[in-house]
């Protein structure tokens, strides 16, 4: 009874557009869904460093290397903002990271694809960060205060990611025939996985209804995907690149770029662990965690020694 | 390669305390809550806060406070706790009438 009244009050607050803060009463489902979403999002930022990190040592110029380093470092920061937001819901970051390292946690499918050429770095910034921005701009309005604030912080930084990517793409697209071929090949490989980033169709997305009702999300997967396609197609055409979709056509009545069907078998295959790089990504994460152990030990030893001194003083 | 036992790994993986981070973005502006970091001591907390919350170089100052040291009101305080402020409209300048045409400031 009591809970039913509280739930009504909670939903009324959401309807009025109020933000929910960590100490406020919230239904267990809301808390669980947020922990799931925010931690998956944090893991995605962290695992997302791997495909791009792969190219830092091989960037074609010092400028490109500086930029890529800064971008990858930003993604680490995004992971930390999000773990920090998740912790306000009563989970430990430690716990979440263990789940990731043990292979029990999900992260965005897109990072299970390989980065084969330098053009992939441009296309990732343009398409993958571009898709992330569409999603995150929506999440910046999320009903959970700490999530929304982390998203606002992230969105401010993401525009640089997208622009540096598009700059690489545009440069290669007007370069030598080989460069142009290389960047078109990267677009061909990354286009469909980028569309999959928005998740299954609304009709196949079991969590959507609840997340929308509680304004954790304010737009559906399909709405966001359409928005991304509408923004991106003209950007491709502006630099003379084609989108690998024979069904793509503009509908002047709706103003939408209509596109073909996504290969959902591939989507589910990669989610279940059989993407091209799932195992490699987890191996690299575990290795990084183990190799960082000495840093954690040293910091703890230093703090213990200091702590002792200040207590004596 | 160093192979550690699970127990050894757990010992080194113990989670460090949480620190709340407050940042000042502009000269004269108040410090605002930015988020949190884990760190074994205040010095490393400051360094981590810089790496996480000051990558764009716009900050003037950072405070870190052990999260456990913060005492906060709870949402149920909303009514009675803040009441003394809510019912004193005479603390606002609009409460007072001033003859027409007089410039107060
Ligand atoms: Fe990011
Ligand atoms: Fe990004």
mmCIF file of C-alpha atoms and ligand atoms in Angstrom:
data_model
loop_
_atom_site.group_PDB
_atom_site.id
_atom_site.type_symbol
_atom_site.label_atom_id
_atom_site.label_comp_id
_atom_site.label_asym_id
_atom_site.label_seq_id
_atom_site.Cartn_x
_atom_site.Cartn_y
_atom_site.Cartn_z
ATOM 1 C CA UNK A 1 0.000 0.000 0.000
ATOM 2 C CA UNK A 2 2.636 2.383 1.188
ATOM 3 C CA UNK A 3 4.768 1.520 -1.841
ATOM 4 C CA UNK A 4 1.886 2.034 -4.221
ATOM 5 C CA UNK A 5 1.417 5.566 -2.935
ATOM 6 C CA UNK A 6 5.138 6.239 -3.155
ATOM 7 C CA UNK A 7 5.222 4.895 -6.687
ATOM 8 C CA UNK A 8 2.398 7.238 -7.671
ATOM 9 C CA UNK A 9 4.244 10.184 -6.149
ATOM 10 C CA UNK A 10 7.445 9.126 -7.895
ATOM 11 C CA UNK A 11 5.727 8.895 -11.262
ATOM 12 C CA UNK A 12 4.020 12.231 -10.722
ATOM 13 C CA UNK A 13 7.410 13.826 -10.066
ATOM 14 C CA UNK A 14 8.733 12.329 -13.295
ATOM 15 C CA UNK A 15 5.684 13.604 -15.182
ATOM 16 C CA UNK A 16 6.367 17.110 -13.868
ATOM 17 C CA UNK A 17 9.898 16.833 -15.284
ATOM 18 C CA UNK A 18 11.623 16.758 -11.895
ATOM 19 C CA UNK A 19 14.997 15.062 -11.547
ATOM 20 C CA UNK A 20 15.382 12.091 -9.229
ATOM 21 C CA UNK A 21 18.397 12.363 -6.914
ATOM 22 C CA UNK A 22 20.333 9.523 -5.209
ATOM 23 C CA UNK A 23 18.651 9.795 -1.798
ATOM 24 C CA UNK A 24 15.125 10.120 -3.178
ATOM 25 C CA UNK A 25 12.770 7.165 -2.981
ATOM 26 C CA UNK A 26 12.712 5.195 -6.227
ATOM 27 C CA UNK A 27 11.209 1.857 -7.254
ATOM 28 C CA UNK A 28 13.713 -1.024 -7.179
ATOM 29 C CA UNK A 29 13.116 -1.572 -10.907
ATOM 30 C CA UNK A 30 14.166 2.009 -11.656
ATOM 31 C CA UNK A 31 17.350 1.558 -9.625
ATOM 32 C CA UNK A 32 18.127 -1.801 -11.277
ATOM 33 C CA UNK A 33 17.483 -0.539 -14.791
ATOM 34 C CA UNK A 34 19.683 2.487 -14.206
ATOM 35 C CA UNK A 35 22.538 0.420 -12.776
ATOM 36 C CA UNK A 36 22.307 -1.869 -15.798
ATOM 37 C CA UNK A 37 22.220 0.996 -18.288
ATOM 38 C CA UNK A 38 24.832 3.239 -16.698
ATOM 39 C CA UNK A 39 27.298 0.414 -16.060
ATOM 40 C CA UNK A 40 26.947 -0.911 -19.622
ATOM 41 C CA UNK A 41 27.489 2.608 -20.823
ATOM 42 C CA UNK A 42 30.607 2.994 -18.613
ATOM 43 C CA UNK A 43 32.014 -0.333 -19.830
ATOM 44 C CA UNK A 44 31.432 0.774 -23.429
ATOM 45 C CA UNK A 45 33.509 3.913 -22.904
ATOM 46 C CA UNK A 46 36.321 1.845 -21.410
ATOM 47 C CA UNK A 47 36.306 -0.982 -23.975
ATOM 48 C CA UNK A 48 35.862 1.675 -26.664
ATOM 49 C CA UNK A 49 39.415 2.817 -26.035
ATOM 50 C CA UNK A 50 40.795 -0.454 -27.421
ATOM 51 C CA UNK A 51 39.993 -0.306 -31.158
ATOM 52 C CA UNK A 52 41.313 3.256 -31.385
ATOM 53 C CA UNK A 53 44.227 2.734 -29.000
ATOM 54 C CA UNK A 54 45.357 0.184 -31.557
ATOM 55 C CA UNK A 55 46.275 3.046 -33.932
ATOM 56 C CA UNK A 56 47.958 5.553 -31.595
ATOM 57 C CA UNK A 57 51.480 4.387 -32.421
ATOM 58 C CA UNK A 58 50.694 4.304 -36.139
ATOM 59 C CA UNK A 59 48.962 7.668 -36.552
ATOM 60 C CA UNK A 60 50.188 9.272 -39.798
ATOM 61 C CA UNK A 61 51.383 12.551 -38.232
ATOM 62 C CA UNK A 62 52.246 14.027 -34.858
ATOM 63 C CA UNK A 63 49.072 16.154 -34.974
ATOM 64 C CA UNK A 64 46.890 13.122 -35.596
ATOM 65 C CA UNK A 65 48.673 11.229 -32.831
ATOM 66 C CA UNK A 66 48.148 14.012 -30.266
ATOM 67 C CA UNK A 67 44.490 14.251 -31.205
ATOM 68 C CA UNK A 68 43.904 10.500 -31.013
ATOM 69 C CA UNK A 69 45.654 10.276 -27.641
ATOM 70 C CA UNK A 70 43.481 13.088 -26.287
ATOM 71 C CA UNK A 71 40.340 11.465 -27.636
ATOM 72 C CA UNK A 72 41.120 8.049 -26.159
ATOM 73 C CA UNK A 73 41.942 9.707 -22.833
ATOM 74 C CA UNK A 74 38.538 11.444 -22.953
ATOM 75 C CA UNK A 75 36.858 8.046 -23.331
ATOM 76 C CA UNK A 76 38.606 6.856 -20.161
ATOM 77 C CA UNK A 77 37.254 9.971 -18.456
ATOM 78 C CA UNK A 78 33.746 9.251 -19.745
ATOM 79 C CA UNK A 79 33.973 5.763 -18.258
ATOM 80 C CA UNK A 80 34.889 7.289 -14.905
ATOM 81 C CA UNK A 81 32.082 9.896 -14.960
ATOM 82 C CA UNK A 82 29.653 7.066 -15.570
ATOM 83 C CA UNK A 83 31.018 4.680 -12.932
ATOM 84 C CA UNK A 84 30.765 7.625 -10.544
ATOM 85 C CA UNK A 85 27.095 8.103 -11.512
ATOM 86 C CA UNK A 86 26.424 4.361 -11.108
ATOM 87 C CA UNK A 87 27.944 4.402 -7.622
ATOM 88 C CA UNK A 88 25.330 6.924 -6.466
ATOM 89 C CA UNK A 89 22.828 4.054 -6.863
ATOM 90 C CA UNK A 90 24.593 1.939 -4.262
ATOM 91 C CA UNK A 91 26.897 -0.291 -6.318
ATOM 92 C CA UNK A 92 30.687 -0.331 -6.085
ATOM 93 C CA UNK A 93 32.800 0.467 -9.096
ATOM 94 C CA UNK A 94 34.996 -2.454 -8.095
ATOM 95 C CA UNK A 95 32.037 -4.794 -8.392
ATOM 96 C CA UNK A 96 31.110 -3.467 -11.831
ATOM 97 C CA UNK A 97 34.660 -3.740 -13.138
ATOM 98 C CA UNK A 98 34.914 -7.313 -11.872
ATOM 99 C CA UNK A 99 31.748 -8.164 -13.783
ATOM 100 C CA UNK A 100 33.305 -6.716 -16.919
ATOM 101 C CA UNK A 101 36.609 -8.549 -16.477
ATOM 102 C CA UNK A 102 34.817 -11.823 -15.801
ATOM 103 C CA UNK A 103 32.920 -11.408 -19.060
ATOM 104 C CA UNK A 104 29.545 -11.113 -17.302
ATOM 105 C CA UNK A 105 28.791 -7.516 -18.306
ATOM 106 C CA UNK A 106 27.615 -6.158 -21.623
ATOM 107 C CA UNK A 107 29.125 -3.248 -23.506
ATOM 108 C CA UNK A 108 28.344 -1.727 -26.885
ATOM 109 C CA UNK A 109 28.573 -4.246 -29.711
ATOM 110 C CA UNK A 110 30.348 -1.799 -31.963
ATOM 111 C CA UNK A 111 33.655 -2.261 -30.151
ATOM 112 C CA UNK A 112 33.788 -5.921 -31.114
ATOM 113 C CA UNK A 113 34.671 -4.959 -34.684
ATOM 114 C CA UNK A 114 38.326 -4.573 -35.746
ATOM 115 C CA UNK A 115 40.074 -1.369 -36.863
ATOM 116 C CA UNK A 116 41.823 -2.527 -40.033
ATOM 117 C CA UNK A 117 43.159 0.729 -41.506
ATOM 118 C CA UNK A 118 43.815 4.330 -40.497
ATOM 119 C CA UNK A 119 40.590 5.295 -42.263
ATOM 120 C CA UNK A 120 38.724 3.335 -39.583
ATOM 121 C CA UNK A 121 39.868 5.904 -37.014
ATOM 122 C CA UNK A 122 38.254 8.698 -39.025
ATOM 123 C CA UNK A 123 35.083 6.715 -39.609
ATOM 124 C CA UNK A 124 34.797 5.726 -35.939
ATOM 125 C CA UNK A 125 34.979 9.368 -34.848
ATOM 126 C CA UNK A 126 32.437 10.368 -37.465
ATOM 127 C CA UNK A 127 29.947 7.473 -37.282
ATOM 128 C CA UNK A 128 30.451 5.800 -33.901
ATOM 129 C CA UNK A 129 30.947 8.971 -31.866
ATOM 130 C CA UNK A 130 28.290 10.583 -34.066
ATOM 131 C CA UNK A 131 25.789 7.866 -33.125
ATOM 132 C CA UNK A 132 26.861 8.125 -29.494
ATOM 133 C CA UNK A 133 26.168 11.879 -29.536
ATOM 134 C CA UNK A 134 22.621 11.344 -30.831
ATOM 135 C CA UNK A 135 21.995 8.869 -28.021
ATOM 136 C CA UNK A 136 23.749 10.893 -25.326
ATOM 137 C CA UNK A 137 22.058 14.184 -26.209
ATOM 138 C CA UNK A 138 18.797 12.391 -25.452
ATOM 139 C CA UNK A 139 20.200 10.877 -22.232
ATOM 140 C CA UNK A 140 21.324 14.319 -21.033
ATOM 141 C CA UNK A 141 17.580 14.866 -20.363
ATOM 142 C CA UNK A 142 17.305 11.641 -18.384
ATOM 143 C CA UNK A 143 15.205 11.734 -15.213
ATOM 144 C CA UNK A 144 18.065 10.525 -12.999
ATOM 145 C CA UNK A 145 20.093 13.585 -11.936
ATOM 146 C CA UNK A 146 23.610 12.084 -11.748
ATOM 147 C CA UNK A 147 23.185 10.292 -15.110
ATOM 148 C CA UNK A 148 21.894 13.417 -16.784
ATOM 149 C CA UNK A 149 24.763 15.528 -15.391
ATOM 150 C CA UNK A 150 27.392 12.988 -16.494
ATOM 151 C CA UNK A 151 25.835 13.051 -19.967
ATOM 152 C CA UNK A 152 25.932 16.834 -20.186
ATOM 153 C CA UNK A 153 29.644 16.717 -19.348
ATOM 154 C CA UNK A 154 30.225 13.986 -21.931
ATOM 155 C CA UNK A 155 28.257 15.715 -24.698
ATOM 156 C CA UNK A 156 30.422 18.824 -24.343
ATOM 157 C CA UNK A 157 33.486 16.694 -25.087
ATOM 158 C CA UNK A 158 32.050 14.460 -27.790
ATOM 159 C CA UNK A 159 31.743 17.164 -30.432
ATOM 160 C CA UNK A 160 35.512 17.279 -30.687
ATOM 161 C CA UNK A 161 35.535 13.500 -31.232
ATOM 162 C CA UNK A 162 33.105 13.663 -34.078
ATOM 163 C CA UNK A 163 34.763 16.620 -35.784
ATOM 164 C CA UNK A 164 38.266 15.157 -35.659
ATOM 165 C CA UNK A 165 36.869 11.968 -37.202
ATOM 166 C CA UNK A 166 35.031 13.783 -39.956
ATOM 167 C CA UNK A 167 38.154 15.829 -40.685
ATOM 168 C CA UNK A 168 40.140 12.605 -41.268
ATOM 169 C CA UNK A 169 37.321 11.254 -43.459
ATOM 170 C CA UNK A 170 37.063 14.463 -45.509
ATOM 171 C CA UNK A 171 40.846 14.643 -45.949
ATOM 172 C CA UNK A 172 41.082 11.084 -47.205
ATOM 173 C CA UNK A 173 37.990 11.466 -49.391
ATOM 174 C CA UNK A 174 39.700 14.207 -51.373
ATOM 175 C CA UNK A 175 43.104 12.501 -51.320
ATOM 176 C CA UNK A 176 44.663 9.965 -53.697
ATOM 177 C CA UNK A 177 42.467 7.281 -55.302
ATOM 178 C CA UNK A 178 43.921 4.768 -52.807
ATOM 179 C CA UNK A 179 43.007 6.968 -49.852
ATOM 180 C CA UNK A 180 39.525 7.502 -51.186
ATOM 181 C CA UNK A 181 39.112 3.768 -51.684
ATOM 182 C CA UNK A 182 40.368 3.104 -48.164
ATOM 183 C CA UNK A 183 37.916 5.527 -46.537
ATOM 184 C CA UNK A 184 34.985 4.230 -48.607
ATOM 185 C CA UNK A 185 35.893 0.691 -47.524
ATOM 186 C CA UNK A 186 35.875 1.805 -43.877
ATOM 187 C CA UNK A 187 32.424 3.397 -44.325
ATOM 188 C CA UNK A 188 31.183 0.171 -45.909
ATOM 189 C CA UNK A 189 32.316 -1.854 -42.907
ATOM 190 C CA UNK A 190 31.207 0.533 -40.146
ATOM 191 C CA UNK A 191 27.863 1.789 -41.483
ATOM 192 C CA UNK A 192 25.658 -1.119 -40.464
ATOM 193 C CA UNK A 193 27.284 -1.769 -37.067
ATOM 194 C CA UNK A 194 26.789 1.969 -36.361
ATOM 195 C CA UNK A 195 23.054 1.660 -37.038
ATOM 196 C CA UNK A 196 22.969 -1.357 -34.712
ATOM 197 C CA UNK A 197 24.332 0.827 -31.888
ATOM 198 C CA UNK A 198 20.800 2.117 -31.269
ATOM 199 C CA UNK A 199 19.661 -1.385 -30.318
ATOM 200 C CA UNK A 200 16.798 -3.575 -31.544
ATOM 201 C CA UNK A 201 13.591 -2.265 -33.087
ATOM 202 C CA UNK A 202 11.219 -0.750 -30.547
ATOM 203 C CA UNK A 203 8.980 -3.789 -30.992
ATOM 204 C CA UNK A 204 11.857 -6.115 -29.940
ATOM 205 C CA UNK A 205 13.154 -3.983 -27.115
ATOM 206 C CA UNK A 206 11.652 -5.326 -23.868
ATOM 207 C CA UNK A 207 13.000 -2.554 -21.621
ATOM 208 C CA UNK A 208 11.926 0.387 -23.766
ATOM 209 C CA UNK A 209 8.400 0.929 -22.433
ATOM 210 C CA UNK A 210 9.444 1.178 -18.807
ATOM 211 C CA UNK A 211 12.501 3.328 -19.558
ATOM 212 C CA UNK A 212 10.372 5.756 -21.550
ATOM 213 C CA UNK A 213 7.626 5.903 -18.926
ATOM 214 C CA UNK A 214 10.207 6.796 -16.267
ATOM 215 C CA UNK A 215 11.958 9.171 -18.672
ATOM 216 C CA UNK A 216 15.290 7.433 -18.283
ATOM 217 C CA UNK A 217 15.115 7.636 -22.064
ATOM 218 C CA UNK A 218 12.974 10.180 -23.853
ATOM 219 C CA UNK A 219 13.176 8.777 -27.401
ATOM 220 C CA UNK A 220 12.898 5.248 -28.797
ATOM 221 C CA UNK A 221 15.696 3.272 -30.479
ATOM 222 C CA UNK A 222 14.104 3.661 -33.899
ATOM 223 C CA UNK A 223 13.546 7.408 -33.501
ATOM 224 C CA UNK A 224 17.194 7.917 -32.546
ATOM 225 C CA UNK A 225 18.414 5.701 -35.393
ATOM 226 C CA UNK A 226 16.363 7.695 -37.902
ATOM 227 C CA UNK A 227 17.728 10.953 -36.536
ATOM 228 C CA UNK A 228 21.279 9.647 -36.928
ATOM 229 C CA UNK A 229 20.682 8.548 -40.526
ATOM 230 C CA UNK A 230 19.103 11.916 -41.402
ATOM 231 C CA UNK A 231 22.111 13.773 -39.999
ATOM 232 C CA UNK A 232 24.743 11.502 -41.476
ATOM 233 C CA UNK A 233 23.675 10.866 -45.078
ATOM 234 C CA UNK A 234 24.188 14.496 -46.180
ATOM 235 C CA UNK A 235 27.589 14.503 -44.423
ATOM 236 C CA UNK A 236 28.610 11.463 -46.501
ATOM 237 C CA UNK A 237 27.396 13.032 -49.730
ATOM 238 C CA UNK A 238 29.187 16.306 -48.958
ATOM 239 C CA UNK A 239 32.541 14.531 -49.196
ATOM 240 C CA UNK A 240 31.580 12.272 -52.097
ATOM 241 C CA UNK A 241 31.167 9.038 -50.136
ATOM 242 C CA UNK A 242 28.372 6.543 -50.630
ATOM 243 C CA UNK A 243 26.351 4.753 -47.975
ATOM 244 C CA UNK A 244 26.385 0.969 -48.496
ATOM 245 C CA UNK A 245 22.604 0.603 -48.634
ATOM 246 C CA UNK A 246 20.830 0.123 -51.986
ATOM 247 C CA UNK A 247 17.464 0.832 -50.322
ATOM 248 C CA UNK A 248 18.474 4.236 -49.020
ATOM 249 C CA UNK A 249 16.194 6.967 -50.374
ATOM 250 C CA UNK A 250 14.946 10.361 -49.345
ATOM 251 C CA UNK A 251 11.274 10.773 -48.575
ATOM 252 C CA UNK A 252 10.388 14.424 -49.222
ATOM 253 C CA UNK A 253 7.084 14.090 -47.383
ATOM 254 C CA UNK A 254 8.530 12.976 -44.049
ATOM 255 C CA UNK A 255 11.960 14.541 -44.534
ATOM 256 C CA UNK A 256 13.480 11.176 -43.589
ATOM 257 C CA UNK A 257 16.176 9.167 -45.288
ATOM 258 C CA UNK A 258 14.573 5.723 -45.454
ATOM 259 C CA UNK A 259 16.988 2.844 -45.119
ATOM 260 C CA UNK A 260 17.140 -0.939 -45.602
ATOM 261 C CA UNK A 261 16.749 -3.665 -43.006
ATOM 262 C CA UNK A 262 19.533 -4.284 -40.513
ATOM 263 C CA UNK A 263 21.043 -7.767 -40.343
ATOM 264 C CA UNK A 264 19.635 -8.655 -36.919
ATOM 265 C CA UNK A 265 21.179 -12.123 -36.984
ATOM 266 C CA UNK A 266 24.579 -10.482 -37.000
ATOM 267 C CA UNK A 267 23.491 -8.120 -34.205
ATOM 268 C CA UNK A 268 22.448 -10.990 -31.897
ATOM 269 C CA UNK A 269 25.476 -13.076 -32.849
ATOM 270 C CA UNK A 270 27.878 -10.301 -31.776
ATOM 271 C CA UNK A 271 25.919 -9.586 -28.563
ATOM 272 C CA UNK A 272 26.138 -13.270 -27.624
ATOM 273 C CA UNK A 273 29.930 -13.129 -27.864
ATOM 274 C CA UNK A 274 30.675 -14.233 -31.418
ATOM 275 C CA UNK A 275 31.731 -10.944 -32.933
ATOM 276 C CA UNK A 276 35.097 -10.635 -34.653
ATOM 277 C CA UNK A 277 36.889 -9.251 -31.553
ATOM 278 C CA UNK A 278 34.868 -10.118 -28.412
ATOM 279 C CA UNK A 279 37.545 -12.412 -26.969
ATOM 280 C CA UNK A 280 40.428 -10.153 -27.936
ATOM 281 C CA UNK A 281 38.813 -7.137 -26.238
ATOM 282 C CA UNK A 282 38.291 -8.979 -22.962
ATOM 283 C CA UNK A 283 41.813 -10.381 -23.063
ATOM 284 C CA UNK A 284 43.220 -6.869 -23.566
ATOM 285 C CA UNK A 285 41.112 -5.438 -20.695
ATOM 286 C CA UNK A 286 42.227 -8.154 -18.274
ATOM 287 C CA UNK A 287 45.851 -7.724 -19.289
ATOM 288 C CA UNK A 288 45.656 -3.966 -18.712
ATOM 289 C CA UNK A 289 44.056 -4.518 -15.313
ATOM 290 C CA UNK A 290 46.702 -7.030 -14.234
ATOM 291 C CA UNK A 291 49.557 -4.905 -15.525
ATOM 292 C CA UNK A 292 48.230 -1.940 -13.571
ATOM 293 C CA UNK A 293 48.366 -3.852 -10.287
ATOM 294 C CA UNK A 294 51.790 -2.474 -9.348
ATOM 295 C CA UNK A 295 50.512 1.103 -9.700
ATOM 296 C CA UNK A 296 47.618 0.378 -7.333
ATOM 297 C CA UNK A 297 49.980 -1.341 -4.890
ATOM 298 C CA UNK A 298 52.466 1.537 -4.963
ATOM 299 C CA UNK A 299 49.753 4.158 -4.436
ATOM 300 C CA UNK A 300 48.289 2.203 -1.527
ATOM 301 C CA UNK A 301 51.724 1.750 0.079
ATOM 302 C CA UNK A 302 52.472 5.457 -0.318
ATOM 303 C CA UNK A 303 49.136 6.432 1.200
ATOM 304 C CA UNK A 304 49.631 4.037 4.113
ATOM 305 C CA UNK A 305 53.038 5.520 4.876
ATOM 306 C CA UNK A 306 51.701 9.084 4.641
ATOM 307 C CA UNK A 307 48.613 8.306 6.644
ATOM 308 C CA UNK A 308 50.831 6.981 9.410
ATOM 309 C CA UNK A 309 52.965 10.131 9.422
ATOM 310 C CA UNK A 310 50.023 12.493 9.683
ATOM 311 C CA UNK A 311 48.504 10.459 12.477
ATOM 312 C CA UNK A 312 51.768 10.647 14.434
ATOM 313 C CA UNK A 313 52.110 14.399 13.846
ATOM 314 C CA UNK B 1 54.831 -12.820 -16.441
ATOM 315 C CA UNK B 2 53.813 -12.687 -12.852
ATOM 316 C CA UNK B 3 51.162 -15.096 -11.765
ATOM 317 C CA UNK B 4 49.299 -14.065 -8.662
ATOM 318 C CA UNK B 5 46.919 -16.084 -6.610
ATOM 319 C CA UNK B 6 43.339 -14.897 -6.436
ATOM 320 C CA UNK B 7 43.823 -13.871 -2.793
ATOM 321 C CA UNK B 8 46.793 -11.679 -3.693
ATOM 322 C CA UNK B 9 44.843 -10.037 -6.464
ATOM 323 C CA UNK B 10 41.957 -9.330 -4.148
ATOM 324 C CA UNK B 11 44.328 -7.764 -1.641
ATOM 325 C CA UNK B 12 45.622 -5.285 -4.198
ATOM 326 C CA UNK B 13 42.222 -4.673 -5.756
ATOM 327 C CA UNK B 14 40.539 -3.468 -2.605
ATOM 328 C CA UNK B 15 38.538 -0.436 -3.500
ATOM 329 C CA UNK B 16 39.988 2.882 -2.400
ATOM 330 C CA UNK B 17 37.853 5.411 -0.517
ATOM 331 C CA UNK B 18 35.518 7.678 -2.454
ATOM 332 C CA UNK B 19 36.123 11.447 -2.651
ATOM 333 C CA UNK B 20 33.638 14.043 -3.854
ATOM 334 C CA UNK B 21 35.096 16.558 -6.294
ATOM 335 C CA UNK B 22 34.169 20.269 -6.367
ATOM 336 C CA UNK B 23 35.521 22.521 -9.103
ATOM 337 C CA UNK B 24 35.687 26.259 -9.685
ATOM 338 C CA UNK B 25 35.348 27.161 -13.350
ATOM 339 C CA UNK B 26 35.597 30.939 -13.271
ATOM 340 C CA UNK B 27 37.285 33.561 -11.164
ATOM 341 C CA UNK B 28 34.875 34.519 -8.402
ATOM 342 C CA UNK B 29 32.461 31.662 -9.106
ATOM 343 C CA UNK B 30 31.498 29.191 -6.376
ATOM 344 C CA UNK B 31 32.925 25.658 -6.301
ATOM 345 C CA UNK B 32 30.449 23.238 -7.799
ATOM 346 C CA UNK B 33 30.099 19.497 -7.391
ATOM 347 C CA UNK B 34 31.510 17.708 -10.453
ATOM 348 C CA UNK B 35 31.473 14.027 -9.488
ATOM 349 C CA UNK B 36 33.663 11.645 -7.532
ATOM 350 C CA UNK B 37 36.948 9.734 -7.699
ATOM 351 C CA UNK B 38 38.491 6.824 -5.819
ATOM 352 C CA UNK B 39 41.910 7.439 -4.257
ATOM 353 C CA UNK B 40 44.000 6.134 -1.355
ATOM 354 C CA UNK B 41 44.765 9.647 -0.058
ATOM 355 C CA UNK B 42 43.961 13.327 -0.571
ATOM 356 C CA UNK B 43 46.990 14.025 -2.742
ATOM 357 C CA UNK B 44 46.168 11.263 -5.218
ATOM 358 C CA UNK B 45 42.494 12.213 -5.047
ATOM 359 C CA UNK B 46 43.454 15.690 -6.282
ATOM 360 C CA UNK B 47 45.559 14.255 -9.092
ATOM 361 C CA UNK B 48 42.797 11.868 -10.148
ATOM 362 C CA UNK B 49 40.249 14.686 -9.997
ATOM 363 C CA UNK B 50 42.459 16.783 -12.264
ATOM 364 C CA UNK B 51 42.804 13.938 -14.778
ATOM 365 C CA UNK B 52 39.098 13.159 -14.772
ATOM 366 C CA UNK B 53 37.446 16.589 -14.427
ATOM 367 C CA UNK B 54 40.010 19.087 -15.783
ATOM 368 C CA UNK B 55 41.076 17.743 -19.157
ATOM 369 C CA UNK B 56 39.998 20.929 -20.933
ATOM 370 C CA UNK B 57 42.119 23.197 -18.735
ATOM 371 C CA UNK B 58 39.319 25.561 -17.797
ATOM 372 C CA UNK B 59 39.394 25.009 -14.048
ATOM 373 C CA UNK B 60 40.838 27.438 -11.513
ATOM 374 C CA UNK B 61 40.618 25.278 -8.427
ATOM 375 C CA UNK B 62 39.611 21.818 -7.229
ATOM 376 C CA UNK B 63 38.450 20.638 -3.792
ATOM 377 C CA UNK B 64 38.312 16.972 -2.817
ATOM 378 C CA UNK B 65 36.359 15.863 0.245
ATOM 379 C CA UNK B 66 36.074 12.303 1.601
ATOM 380 C CA UNK B 67 32.509 11.297 0.703
ATOM 381 C CA UNK B 68 32.078 9.835 4.180
ATOM 382 C CA UNK B 69 32.767 13.261 5.712
ATOM 383 C CA UNK B 70 29.744 14.876 4.063
ATOM 384 C CA UNK B 71 26.559 15.233 6.070
ATOM 385 C CA UNK B 72 23.527 16.048 3.967
ATOM 386 C CA UNK B 73 19.820 16.602 4.462
ATOM 387 C CA UNK B 74 17.529 13.812 3.352
ATOM 388 C CA UNK B 75 14.619 14.269 0.943
ATOM 389 C CA UNK B 76 12.165 13.697 3.821
ATOM 390 C CA UNK B 77 13.540 16.888 5.389
ATOM 391 C CA UNK B 78 11.938 18.678 2.480
ATOM 392 C CA UNK B 79 8.959 19.894 4.502
ATOM 393 C CA UNK B 80 9.665 20.660 8.158
ATOM 394 C CA UNK B 81 13.419 21.179 7.892
ATOM 395 C CA UNK B 82 13.191 23.972 5.355
ATOM 396 C CA UNK B 83 9.935 25.440 6.658
ATOM 397 C CA UNK B 84 11.564 28.283 8.589
ATOM 398 C CA UNK B 85 12.718 29.702 5.231
ATOM 399 C CA UNK B 86 9.516 29.090 3.319
ATOM 400 C CA UNK B 87 7.089 31.050 5.473
ATOM 401 C CA UNK B 88 9.057 34.289 5.830
ATOM 402 C CA UNK B 89 8.094 36.211 2.749
ATOM 403 C CA UNK B 90 9.071 39.400 4.599
ATOM 404 C CA UNK B 91 12.689 38.411 3.913
ATOM 405 C CA UNK B 92 12.164 39.258 0.250
ATOM 406 C CA UNK B 93 12.337 42.884 -0.928
ATOM 407 C CA UNK B 94 9.108 42.468 -2.944
ATOM 408 C CA UNK B 95 7.266 42.283 0.400
ATOM 409 C CA UNK B 96 7.717 46.044 0.919
ATOM 410 C CA UNK B 97 5.850 48.860 -0.761
ATOM 411 C CA UNK B 98 7.730 51.940 -1.895
ATOM 412 C CA UNK B 99 6.059 55.199 -3.021
ATOM 413 C CA UNK B 100 5.678 55.434 -6.794
ATOM 414 C CA UNK B 101 8.572 57.104 -8.638
ATOM 415 C CA UNK B 102 11.169 56.536 -5.902
ATOM 416 C CA UNK B 103 14.330 54.795 -7.112
ATOM 417 C CA UNK B 104 15.647 52.542 -4.373
ATOM 418 C CA UNK B 105 19.000 51.583 -5.950
HETATM 419 FE FE1 LIG C 1 32.728 8.864 -24.935
HETATM 420 FE FE1 LIG C 2 33.762 9.836 -27.933
#
